[in-house]
Short mmCIF file of C-alpha atoms in Angstrom, two decimals:
data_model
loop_
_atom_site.label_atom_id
_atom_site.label_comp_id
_atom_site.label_asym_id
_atom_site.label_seq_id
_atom_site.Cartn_x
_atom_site.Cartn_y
_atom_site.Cartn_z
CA UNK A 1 40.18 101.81 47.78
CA UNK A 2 40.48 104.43 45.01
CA UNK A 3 43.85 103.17 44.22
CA UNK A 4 43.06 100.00 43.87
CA UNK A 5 40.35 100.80 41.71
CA UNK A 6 42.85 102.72 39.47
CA UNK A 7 45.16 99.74 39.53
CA UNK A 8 42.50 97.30 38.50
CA UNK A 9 41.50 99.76 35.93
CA UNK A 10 44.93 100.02 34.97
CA UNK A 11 45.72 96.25 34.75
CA UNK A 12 41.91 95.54 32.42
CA UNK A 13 43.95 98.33 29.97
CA UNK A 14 46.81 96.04 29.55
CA UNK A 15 44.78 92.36 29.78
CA UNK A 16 44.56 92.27 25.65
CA UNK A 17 48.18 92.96 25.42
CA UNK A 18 49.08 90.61 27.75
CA UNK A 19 47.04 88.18 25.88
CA UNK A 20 47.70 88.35 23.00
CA UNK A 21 51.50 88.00 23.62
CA UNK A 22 50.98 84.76 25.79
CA UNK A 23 48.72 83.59 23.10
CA UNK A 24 50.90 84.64 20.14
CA UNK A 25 53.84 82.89 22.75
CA UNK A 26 51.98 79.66 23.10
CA UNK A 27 51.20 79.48 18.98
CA UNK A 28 54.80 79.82 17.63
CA UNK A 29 56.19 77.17 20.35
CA UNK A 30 53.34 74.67 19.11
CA UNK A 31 54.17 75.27 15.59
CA UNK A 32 57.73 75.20 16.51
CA UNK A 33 57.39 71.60 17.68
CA UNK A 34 54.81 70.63 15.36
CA UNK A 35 57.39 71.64 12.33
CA UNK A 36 60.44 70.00 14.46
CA UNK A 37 58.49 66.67 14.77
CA UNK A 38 57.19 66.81 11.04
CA UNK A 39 60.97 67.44 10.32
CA UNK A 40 61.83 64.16 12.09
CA UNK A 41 58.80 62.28 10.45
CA UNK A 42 60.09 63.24 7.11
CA UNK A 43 63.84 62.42 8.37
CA UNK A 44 62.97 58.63 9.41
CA UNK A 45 60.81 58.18 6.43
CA UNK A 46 63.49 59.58 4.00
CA UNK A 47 66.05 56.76 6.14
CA UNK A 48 63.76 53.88 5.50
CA UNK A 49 63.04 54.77 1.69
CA UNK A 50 67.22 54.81 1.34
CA UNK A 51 67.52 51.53 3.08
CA UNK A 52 64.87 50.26 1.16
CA UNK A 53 66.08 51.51 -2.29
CA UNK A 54 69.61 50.11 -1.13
CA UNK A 55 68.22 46.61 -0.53
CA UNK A 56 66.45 46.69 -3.87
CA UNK A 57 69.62 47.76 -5.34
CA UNK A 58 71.82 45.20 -3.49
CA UNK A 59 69.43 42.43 -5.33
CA UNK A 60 70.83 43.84 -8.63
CA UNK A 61 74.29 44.75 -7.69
CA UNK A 62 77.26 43.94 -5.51
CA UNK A 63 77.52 45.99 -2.52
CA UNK A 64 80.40 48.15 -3.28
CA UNK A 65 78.94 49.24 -6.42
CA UNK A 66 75.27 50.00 -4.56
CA UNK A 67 77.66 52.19 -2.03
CA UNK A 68 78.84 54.45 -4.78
CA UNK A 69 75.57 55.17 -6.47
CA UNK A 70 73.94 55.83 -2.74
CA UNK A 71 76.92 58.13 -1.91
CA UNK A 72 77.02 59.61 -5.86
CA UNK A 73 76.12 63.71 -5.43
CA UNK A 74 76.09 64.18 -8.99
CA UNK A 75 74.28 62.39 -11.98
CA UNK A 76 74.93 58.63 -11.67
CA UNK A 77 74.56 58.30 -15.42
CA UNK A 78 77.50 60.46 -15.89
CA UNK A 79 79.65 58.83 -13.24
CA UNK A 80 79.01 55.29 -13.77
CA UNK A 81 82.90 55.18 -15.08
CA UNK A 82 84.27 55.17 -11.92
CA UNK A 83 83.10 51.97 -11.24
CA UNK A 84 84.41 50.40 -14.65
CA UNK A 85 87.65 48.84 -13.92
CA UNK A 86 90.36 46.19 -14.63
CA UNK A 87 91.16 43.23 -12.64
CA UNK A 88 94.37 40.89 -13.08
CA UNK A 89 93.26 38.30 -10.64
CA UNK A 90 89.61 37.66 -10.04
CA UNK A 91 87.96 34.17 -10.17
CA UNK A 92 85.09 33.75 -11.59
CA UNK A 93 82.83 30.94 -10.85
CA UNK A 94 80.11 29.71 -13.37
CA UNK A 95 77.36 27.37 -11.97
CA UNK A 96 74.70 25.74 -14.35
CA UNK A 97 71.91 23.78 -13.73
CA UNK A 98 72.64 19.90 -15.20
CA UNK A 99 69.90 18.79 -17.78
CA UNK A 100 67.90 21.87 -17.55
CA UNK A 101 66.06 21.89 -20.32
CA UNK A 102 64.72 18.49 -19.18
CA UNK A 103 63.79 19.46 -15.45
CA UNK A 104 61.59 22.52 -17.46
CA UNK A 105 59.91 20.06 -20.14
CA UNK A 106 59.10 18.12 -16.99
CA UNK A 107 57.50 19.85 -14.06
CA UNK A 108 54.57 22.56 -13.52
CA UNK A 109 55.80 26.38 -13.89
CA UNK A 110 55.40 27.03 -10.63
CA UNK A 111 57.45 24.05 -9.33
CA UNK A 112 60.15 25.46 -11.97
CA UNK A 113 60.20 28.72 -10.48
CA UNK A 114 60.11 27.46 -6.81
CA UNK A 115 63.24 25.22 -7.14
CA UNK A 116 65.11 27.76 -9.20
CA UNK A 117 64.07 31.09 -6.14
CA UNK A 118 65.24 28.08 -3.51
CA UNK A 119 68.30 26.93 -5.18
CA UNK A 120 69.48 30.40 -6.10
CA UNK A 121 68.72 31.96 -2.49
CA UNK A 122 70.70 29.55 -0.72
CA UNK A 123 73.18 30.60 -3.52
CA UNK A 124 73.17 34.10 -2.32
CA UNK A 125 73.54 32.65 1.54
CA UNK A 126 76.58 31.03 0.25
CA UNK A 127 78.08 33.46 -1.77
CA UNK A 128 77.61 35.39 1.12
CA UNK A 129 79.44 33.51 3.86
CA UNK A 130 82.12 32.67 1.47
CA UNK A 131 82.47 36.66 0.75
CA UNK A 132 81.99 36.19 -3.24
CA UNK A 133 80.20 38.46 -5.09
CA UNK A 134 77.22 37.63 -6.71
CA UNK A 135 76.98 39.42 -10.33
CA UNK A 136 73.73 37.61 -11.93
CA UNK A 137 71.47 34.92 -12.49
CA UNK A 138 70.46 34.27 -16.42
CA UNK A 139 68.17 31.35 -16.65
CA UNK A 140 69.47 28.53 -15.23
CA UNK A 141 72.98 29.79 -14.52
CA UNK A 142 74.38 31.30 -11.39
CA UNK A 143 77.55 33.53 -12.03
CA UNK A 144 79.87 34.66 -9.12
CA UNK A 145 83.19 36.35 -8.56
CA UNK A 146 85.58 36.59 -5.87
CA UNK A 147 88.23 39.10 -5.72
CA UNK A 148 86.16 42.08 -6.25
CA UNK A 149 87.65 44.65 -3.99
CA UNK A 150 87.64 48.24 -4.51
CA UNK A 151 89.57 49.22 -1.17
CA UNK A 152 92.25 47.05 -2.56
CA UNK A 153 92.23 47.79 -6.39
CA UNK A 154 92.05 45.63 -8.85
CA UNK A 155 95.83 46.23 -10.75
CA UNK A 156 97.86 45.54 -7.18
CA UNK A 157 96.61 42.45 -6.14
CA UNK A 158 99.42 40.26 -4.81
CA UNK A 159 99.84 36.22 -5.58
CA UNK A 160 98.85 35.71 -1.77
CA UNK A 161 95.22 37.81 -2.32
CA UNK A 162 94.77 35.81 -5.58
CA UNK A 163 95.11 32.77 -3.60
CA UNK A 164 92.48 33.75 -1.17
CA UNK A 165 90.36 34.58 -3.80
CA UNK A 166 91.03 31.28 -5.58
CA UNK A 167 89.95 29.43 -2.27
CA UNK A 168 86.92 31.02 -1.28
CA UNK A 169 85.28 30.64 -5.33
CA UNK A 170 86.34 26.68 -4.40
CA UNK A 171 84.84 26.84 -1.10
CA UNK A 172 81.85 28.35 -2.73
CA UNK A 173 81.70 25.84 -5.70
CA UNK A 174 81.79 22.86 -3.13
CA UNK A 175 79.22 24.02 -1.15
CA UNK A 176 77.01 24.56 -4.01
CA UNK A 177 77.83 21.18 -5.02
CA UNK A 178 76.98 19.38 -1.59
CA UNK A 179 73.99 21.42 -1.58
CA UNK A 180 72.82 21.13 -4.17
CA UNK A 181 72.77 17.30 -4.10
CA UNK A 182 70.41 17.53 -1.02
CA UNK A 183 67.23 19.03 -3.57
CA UNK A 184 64.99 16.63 -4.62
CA UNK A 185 63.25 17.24 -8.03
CA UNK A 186 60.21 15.23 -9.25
CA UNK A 187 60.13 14.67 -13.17
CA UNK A 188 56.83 13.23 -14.96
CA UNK A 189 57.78 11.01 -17.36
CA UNK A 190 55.06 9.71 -20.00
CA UNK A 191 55.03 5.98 -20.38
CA UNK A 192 56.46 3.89 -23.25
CA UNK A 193 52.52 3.11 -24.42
CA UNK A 194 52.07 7.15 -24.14
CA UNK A 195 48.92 5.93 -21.55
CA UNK A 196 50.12 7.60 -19.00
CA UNK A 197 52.67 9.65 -16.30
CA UNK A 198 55.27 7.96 -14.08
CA UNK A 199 57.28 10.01 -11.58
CA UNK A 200 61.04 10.30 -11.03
CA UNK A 201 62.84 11.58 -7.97
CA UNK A 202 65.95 12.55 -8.19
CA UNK A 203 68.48 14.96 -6.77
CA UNK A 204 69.34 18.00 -8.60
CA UNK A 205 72.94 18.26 -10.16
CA UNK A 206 74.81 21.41 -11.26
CA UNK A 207 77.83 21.39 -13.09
CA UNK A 208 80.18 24.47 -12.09
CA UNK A 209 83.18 25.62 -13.83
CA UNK A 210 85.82 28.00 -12.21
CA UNK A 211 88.90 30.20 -13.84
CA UNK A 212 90.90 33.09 -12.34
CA UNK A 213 92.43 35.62 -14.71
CA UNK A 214 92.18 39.11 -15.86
CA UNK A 215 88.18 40.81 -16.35
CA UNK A 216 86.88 43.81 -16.86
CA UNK A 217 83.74 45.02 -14.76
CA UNK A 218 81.08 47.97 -15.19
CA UNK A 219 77.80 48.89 -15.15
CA UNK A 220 75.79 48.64 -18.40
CA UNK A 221 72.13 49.81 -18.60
CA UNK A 222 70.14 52.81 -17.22
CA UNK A 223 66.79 51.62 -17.23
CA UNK A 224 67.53 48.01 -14.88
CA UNK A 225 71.46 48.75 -14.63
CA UNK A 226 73.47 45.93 -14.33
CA UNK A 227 77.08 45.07 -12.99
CA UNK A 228 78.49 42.59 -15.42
CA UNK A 229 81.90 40.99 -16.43
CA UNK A 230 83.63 40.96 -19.66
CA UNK A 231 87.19 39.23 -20.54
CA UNK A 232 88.27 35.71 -21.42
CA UNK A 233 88.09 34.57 -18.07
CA UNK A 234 84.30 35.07 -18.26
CA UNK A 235 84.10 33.10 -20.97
CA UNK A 236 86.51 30.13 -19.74
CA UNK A 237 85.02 29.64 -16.46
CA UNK A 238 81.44 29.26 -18.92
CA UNK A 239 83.51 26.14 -21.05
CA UNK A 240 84.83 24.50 -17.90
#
């Protein structure tokens, strides 16, 4: 009985100790986990603010220049030359809007901007599916490219690759074309006694102009960059 008592007495001495250990134990494996799971809050919120800044940036530029700037460890600003380059073959498809300043002299701003987000969206689908680049919009006029390839390179593309490139900007330009003949647009018209407003259906028409040759692409801009195209080419497929 006296030895227990001693043990007992024994075992009270060393109670705080062991206490505190399992409690000092229990505290760093909580804040272990609780900095391991912050960790891998922070991780899948920095992966869906990347995404979401590479969608944003796929809006304004093709997708092999948005892949460089995400994968760019130094200043973009100062590295932006790499993606300037030379192209022998690219074709370059121009796409305006027929009569355009007529359709805007005739319908409600919101109508304008409707058919124009509808028209160039399915122009995007398109471009898409036909793997053409997009490189910008500018009012009424839709400007694509095909032949873009930096894998490839743009100085040792062969006649075959030209070819294919040729095909899919006419592939592109007559689906835009059948399309595009599908919208309806209604035009107010003001009567010959200037009394009143008749309306006009009609489908909408585009007129599209294509041209493969030598360009010259980059990015231009810091504030809203921009990937654009520069060459005679450019300018051609514009006059077609």
């Amino acid at each position: 009985m006296v030895m227990f008592r001693r043990n007992l007495y024994t075992m009270c001495d060393y109670w705080p100790v062991l206490f505190g250990i399992t409690f000092f134990t229990a505290f760093v494996g909580y804040r272990l986990e609780y900095y391991q799971r912050s960790e891998f809050l922070l991780d899948q919120q920095f992966a869906r603010e990347r995404r979401r800044q590479k969608d944003i940036l796929n809006n304004m530029l093709p997708s092999f220049v948005v892949d460089k700037i995400v994968h760019t460890k130094g200043d973009w600003k100062n590295e932006r030359k790499n993606v300037a380059q030379e192209w022998q073959a690219v074709s370059v498809v121009f796409c305006d809007i027929y009569d355009f300043i007529s359709i805007v002299a005739a319908v409600e701003p919101i109508t304008l901007v409707t058919i124009l987000d509808r028209l160039f969206t399915h122009f995007d689908r398109l471009s898409d599916r036909f793997r053409v680049a997009k490189i910008e919009t500018v009012s009424e006029t839709y400007l694509a490219a095909a032949g873009l390839n930096t894998e490839e390179g743009g100085e040792s593309v062969t006649s075959e690759e030209a070819a294919r490139d040729a095909v899919s900007a006419l592939k592109l330009a007559i689906a835009m074309l059948d399309s595009t003949s599908k919208m309806l647009v209604d035009l107010k018209k003001q009567t010959q006694g200037g009394d009143g407003a008749t309306t006009e259906r009609r489908p909408l028409q585009v007129k599209i102009g294509i041209h493969t040759g030598r360009v010259i692409s980059g990015v231009v801009g810091s504030r809203k960059p921009q990937y654009a195209l520069f060459g005679d080419t450019v300018n051609t497929a514009s006059r077609m």
